PDB file of C-alpha atoms in Angstrom:
ATOM      1  CA  MET A   1      -0.073   0.065  -0.057  1.00 72.00           C
ATOM      2  CA  THR A   2       1.202   3.564  -0.900  1.00 75.00           C
ATOM      3  CA  THR A   3       0.419   6.493   1.403  1.00 80.00           C
ATOM      4  CA  LEU A   4       0.076   9.805  -0.243  1.00 81.00           C
ATOM      5  CA  ILE A   5      -0.135  13.351   1.372  1.00 83.00           C
ATOM      6  CA  VAL A   6      -2.777  15.898   0.486  1.00 85.00           C
ATOM      7  CA  THR A   7      -1.157  19.510   0.647  1.00 85.00           C
ATOM      8  CA  ALA A   8      -3.160  22.222   2.137  1.00 86.00           C
ATOM      9  CA  ARG A   9      -4.472  23.396  -1.254  1.00 87.00           C
ATOM     10  CA  GLY A  10      -5.666  19.659  -2.069  1.00 85.00           C
ATOM     11  CA  PRO A  11      -3.131  18.559  -4.639  1.00 85.00           C
ATOM     12  CA  VAL A  12      -1.569  15.165  -4.421  1.00 83.00           C
ATOM     13  CA  THR A  13       1.840  14.097  -5.644  1.00 83.00           C
ATOM     14  CA  PHE A  14       1.998  10.452  -7.014  1.00 82.00           C
ATOM     15  CA  ARG A  15       5.243   8.569  -7.011  1.00 82.00           C
ATOM     16  CA  LYS A  16       6.504   7.349 -10.376  1.00 84.00           C
ATOM     17  CA  GLU A  17       5.780   3.926  -9.533  1.00 84.00           C
ATOM     18  CA  VAL A  18       2.026   4.555  -8.569  1.00 82.00           C
ATOM     19  CA  LEU A  19       1.633   6.222 -12.036  1.00 81.00           C
ATOM     20  CA  GLN A  20       3.486   3.569 -13.906  1.00 81.00           C
ATOM     21  CA  HIS A  21       1.087   0.946 -11.982  1.00 80.00           C
ATOM     22  CA  LEU A  22      -2.036   2.921 -12.946  1.00 78.00           C
ATOM     23  CA  GLY A  23      -1.009   3.369 -16.573  1.00 76.00           C
ATOM     24  CA  ILE A  24      -0.922   7.260 -16.140  1.00 80.00           C
ATOM     25  CA  LYS A  25       1.852   8.986 -18.266  1.00 78.00           C
ATOM     26  CA  PRO A  26       2.774  12.656 -17.526  1.00 77.00           C
ATOM     27  CA  GLY A  27       0.420  15.167 -18.784  1.00 77.00           C
ATOM     28  CA  GLU A  28      -2.485  12.984 -19.172  1.00 78.00           C
ATOM     29  CA  LYS A  29      -5.756  13.483 -17.624  1.00 80.00           C
ATOM     30  CA  THR A  30      -7.061  11.273 -14.858  1.00 82.00           C
ATOM     31  CA  GLU A  31     -10.297  10.046 -14.140  1.00 81.00           C
ATOM     32  CA  LEU A  32     -11.754   9.120 -10.377  1.00 81.00           C
ATOM     33  CA  ASP A  33     -14.816   7.066  -9.835  1.00 81.00           C
ATOM     34  CA  PHE A  34     -16.314   7.289  -6.527  1.00 83.00           C
ATOM     35  CA  LEU A  35     -17.098   3.795  -5.021  1.00 81.00           C
ATOM     36  CA  PRO A  36     -19.350   3.048  -1.970  1.00 79.00           C
ATOM     37  CA  ASP A  37     -17.768   3.602   1.661  1.00 80.00           C
ATOM     38  CA  GLY A  38     -15.050   6.249   0.792  1.00 83.00           C
ATOM     39  CA  ARG A  39     -13.123   4.311  -1.669  1.00 85.00           C
ATOM     40  CA  GLY A  40     -12.285   5.459  -5.281  1.00 82.00           C
ATOM     41  CA  VAL A  41     -10.643   4.298  -8.658  1.00 80.00           C
ATOM     42  CA  LEU A  42      -8.117   6.389 -10.324  1.00 78.00           C
ATOM     43  CA  ARG A  43      -7.051   5.873 -13.767  1.00 77.00           C
ATOM     44  CA  ALA A  44      -5.722   7.362 -16.950  1.00 75.00           C
ATOM     45  CA  ALA A  45      -8.696   9.186 -18.822  1.00 72.00           C
ATOM     46  CA  ARG A  46      -9.131   7.616 -22.433  1.00 65.00           C
ATOM     47  CA  SER A  47     -11.053   8.756 -25.200  1.00 59.00           C
ATOM     48  CA  GLY A  48     -14.066   6.744 -26.007  1.00 58.00           C
ATOM     49  CA  GLY A  49     -13.716   4.629 -28.904  1.00 57.00           C
ATOM     50  CA  THR A  50     -15.983   3.224 -31.539  1.00 57.00           C
ATOM     51  CA  ILE A  51     -16.445  -0.521 -32.541  1.00 55.00           C
ATOM     52  CA  ASP A  52     -15.013   0.886 -35.943  1.00 54.00           C
ATOM     53  CA  ASP A  53     -11.918   2.424 -34.289  1.00 54.00           C
ATOM     54  CA  PHE A  54     -11.249  -1.280 -32.898  1.00 52.00           C
ATOM     55  CA  LEU A  55     -11.887  -3.093 -36.127  1.00 54.00           C
ATOM     56  CA  GLY A  56      -9.553  -0.445 -37.937  1.00 55.00           C
ATOM     57  CA  LEU A  57      -6.920  -1.174 -35.210  1.00 53.00           C
ATOM     58  CA  LEU A  58      -7.146  -4.930 -36.189  1.00 55.00           C
ATOM     59  CA  ALA A  59      -7.538  -4.471 -40.004  1.00 57.00           C
ATOM     60  CA  GLY A  60      -4.678  -5.654 -42.157  1.00 56.00           C
ATOM     61  CA  LYS A  61      -2.673  -7.039 -39.373  1.00 55.00           C
ATOM     62  CA  THR A  62      -2.941 -10.584 -40.805  1.00 52.00           C
ATOM     63  CA  LYS A  63      -4.188 -12.403 -43.989  1.00 53.00           C
ATOM     64  CA  LYS A  64      -5.184 -15.426 -41.715  1.00 57.00           C
ATOM     65  CA  VAL A  65      -8.133 -15.442 -39.445  1.00 59.00           C
ATOM     66  CA  ALA A  66      -7.507 -18.130 -36.591  1.00 59.00           C
ATOM     67  CA  THR A  67     -10.160 -19.932 -34.518  1.00 58.00           C
ATOM     68  CA  ILE A  68     -10.296 -19.888 -31.118  1.00 54.00           C
ATOM     69  CA  GLU A  69      -8.874 -23.405 -30.892  1.00 55.00           C
ATOM     70  CA  GLU A  70      -5.891 -22.340 -33.082  1.00 59.00           C
ATOM     71  CA  LEU A  71      -4.735 -19.673 -30.644  1.00 64.00           C
ATOM     72  CA  ASP A  72      -2.298 -20.655 -28.179  1.00 73.00           C
ATOM     73  CA  ALA A  73      -1.448 -18.683 -25.008  1.00 76.00           C
ATOM     74  CA  ALA A  74       1.387 -16.578 -26.405  1.00 76.00           C
ATOM     75  CA  ASP A  75      -1.030 -15.578 -29.434  1.00 77.00           C
ATOM     76  CA  ALA A  76      -3.703 -14.740 -26.926  1.00 79.00           C
ATOM     77  CA  ALA A  77      -1.143 -12.833 -24.580  1.00 83.00           C
ATOM     78  CA  ALA A  78       0.207 -10.823 -27.510  1.00 82.00           C
ATOM     79  CA  ALA A  79      -3.422 -10.053 -28.871  1.00 81.00           C
ATOM     80  CA  ILE A  80      -4.200  -8.747 -25.385  1.00 85.00           C
ATOM     81  CA  ARG A  81      -1.344  -6.405 -24.965  1.00 85.00           C
ATOM     82  CA  ALA A  82      -1.812  -5.059 -28.443  1.00 84.00           C
ATOM     83  CA  LEU A  83      -5.343  -4.326 -27.524  1.00 83.00           C
ATOM     84  CA  ILE A  84      -4.590  -2.670 -24.143  1.00 82.00           C
ATOM     85  CA  ALA A  85      -1.703  -0.585 -25.650  1.00 82.00           C
ATOM     86  CA  ALA A  86      -4.452   1.168 -28.127  1.00 79.00           C
ATOM     87  CA  ALA A  87      -4.956   4.616 -27.278  1.00 76.00           C
ATOM     88  CA  ASN A  88      -8.862   4.171 -27.611  1.00 79.00           C
ATOM     89  CA  VAL A  89      -9.051   1.232 -25.047  1.00 81.00           C
ATOM     90  CA  GLU A  90      -9.861   1.605 -21.538  1.00 84.00           C
ATOM     91  CA  THR A  91      -8.955  -1.229 -19.255  1.00 85.00           C
ATOM     92  CA  ASN A  92      -8.059  -2.167 -15.658  1.00 88.00           C
ATOM     93  CA  ARG A  93      -4.375  -2.717 -16.372  1.00 87.00           C
ATOM     94  CA  PRO A  94      -3.767  -4.546 -13.072  1.00 89.00           C
ATOM     95  CA  ALA A  95      -6.513  -6.880 -13.451  1.00 90.00           C
ATOM     96  CA  VAL A  96      -5.470  -7.637 -17.104  1.00 90.00           C
ATOM     97  CA  GLU A  97      -1.710  -8.216 -16.067  1.00 89.00           C
ATOM     98  CA  ALA A  98      -3.165 -10.673 -13.405  1.00 89.00           C
ATOM     99  CA  GLY A  99      -4.914 -12.380 -16.198  1.00 89.00           C
ATOM    100  CA  LEU A 100      -1.885 -12.407 -18.311  1.00 89.00           C
ATOM    101  CA  ALA A 101       0.131 -13.769 -15.209  1.00 88.00           C
ATOM    102  CA  VAL A 102      -2.136 -16.786 -15.072  1.00 88.00           C
ATOM    103  CA  LEU A 103      -2.194 -17.224 -18.748  1.00 86.00           C
ATOM    104  CA  ALA A 104       1.545 -17.403 -18.772  1.00 85.00           C
ATOM    105  CA  THR A 105       1.660 -20.054 -16.306  1.00 85.00           C
ATOM    106  CA  GLY A 106      -0.859 -22.331 -18.124  1.00 84.00           C
ATOM    107  CA  GLY A 107      -4.031 -21.139 -16.926  1.00 85.00           C
ATOM    108  CA  ASP A 108      -6.966 -19.153 -18.035  1.00 87.00           C
ATOM    109  CA  PHE A 109      -6.807 -15.434 -18.675  1.00 88.00           C
ATOM    110  CA  ALA A 110     -10.236 -14.805 -17.209  1.00 90.00           C
ATOM    111  CA  ASP A 111      -9.317 -16.881 -14.018  1.00 91.00           C
ATOM    112  CA  GLY A 112      -6.650 -14.540 -13.159  1.00 90.00           C
ATOM    113  CA  VAL A 113      -8.969 -11.454 -13.791  1.00 91.00           C
ATOM    114  CA  ILE A 114     -11.615 -12.778 -11.612  1.00 93.00           C
ATOM    115  CA  ALA A 115      -9.105 -13.574  -8.896  1.00 92.00           C
ATOM    116  CA  TYR A 116      -7.756 -10.177  -8.972  1.00 92.00           C
ATOM    117  CA  GLU A 117     -11.063  -8.278  -9.000  1.00 92.00           C
ATOM    118  CA  GLY A 118     -12.328 -10.503  -6.369  1.00 91.00           C
ATOM    119  CA  HIS A 119      -9.407  -9.903  -4.151  1.00 91.00           C
ATOM    120  CA  TRP A 120      -9.440  -6.128  -4.917  1.00 90.00           C
ATOM    121  CA  LEU A 121     -13.207  -5.969  -3.989  1.00 91.00           C
ATOM    122  CA  GLY A 122     -12.401  -7.781  -0.560  1.00 91.00           C
ATOM    123  CA  GLY A 123     -12.928 -11.107  -1.344  1.00 92.00           C
ATOM    124  CA  GLU A 124     -10.574 -13.518   0.982  1.00 92.00           C
ATOM    125  CA  THR A 125     -10.885 -16.657  -1.141  1.00 94.00           C
ATOM    126  CA  PHE A 126     -10.768 -17.533  -4.806  1.00 92.00           C
ATOM    127  CA  VAL A 127     -13.266 -20.364  -5.402  1.00 93.00           C
ATOM    128  CA  SER A 128     -13.856 -22.351  -8.468  1.00 91.00           C
ATOM    129  CA  PHE A 129     -14.503 -25.643  -9.992  1.00 91.00           C
ATOM    130  CA  ASP A 130     -11.499 -25.608 -12.201  1.00 90.00           C
ATOM    131  CA  GLN A 131      -8.606 -27.474 -10.341  1.00 92.00           C
ATOM    132  CA  ARG A 132      -5.853 -25.827 -12.448  1.00 90.00           C
ATOM    133  CA  ALA A 133      -7.265 -22.239 -11.776  1.00 90.00           C
ATOM    134  CA  VAL A 134      -7.187 -23.054  -8.045  1.00 92.00           C
ATOM    135  CA  ALA A 135      -3.647 -24.336  -8.176  1.00 93.00           C
ATOM    136  CA  LEU A 136      -2.390 -21.369  -9.881  1.00 90.00           C
ATOM    137  CA  VAL A 137      -4.056 -18.865  -7.940  1.00 89.00           C
ATOM    138  CA  ALA A 138      -2.768 -20.678  -4.771  1.00 91.00           C
ATOM    139  CA  ALA A 139       0.801 -20.486  -6.208  1.00 90.00           C
ATOM    140  CA  GLN A 140       0.373 -16.765  -6.384  1.00 86.00           C
ATOM    141  CA  GLY A 141       0.058 -16.809  -2.640  1.00 88.00           C
ATOM    142  CA  ARG A 142      -3.534 -16.273  -2.386  1.00 88.00           C
ATOM    143  CA  THR A 143      -6.327 -18.350  -0.708  1.00 92.00           C
ATOM    144  CA  ALA A 144      -8.035 -20.434  -3.284  1.00 93.00           C
ATOM    145  CA  ARG A 145     -10.495 -23.420  -2.743  1.00 94.00           C
ATOM    146  CA  LEU A 146     -11.775 -26.012  -5.230  1.00 93.00           C
ATOM    147  CA  LEU A 147     -15.621 -26.909  -5.289  1.00 92.00           C
TER     148      LEU A 147
END
């Protein structure tokens, strides 16, 4: 946890590692969403993109269209990293990185995201029917339980 000090006028200075973790670059605007119980979510402000922008981003990148079955973890990770690098895509970068970490160890991207979000929201135990997901989340030092 990082502690920040609010000056008498209200500004807060964020350390470089905090800005990097949040995906905020110098000079960028930020957004703050208020959550219940006095919490908030701070992130880099992103311009709203359209589906046409997204399709344009992907257009012409490959001549072959792969099916889901043909994609391997490296392909999926590369596609996810390319997508979140786009200026018109807004994401919860730490959650995506958690998903990519689980994907890199042979698990499912979604399980990593679910485990991260559940922990972030105050959940104490990751619960799943997926034995591999439980093992991978437990290997990250989080409490996990197989149903």
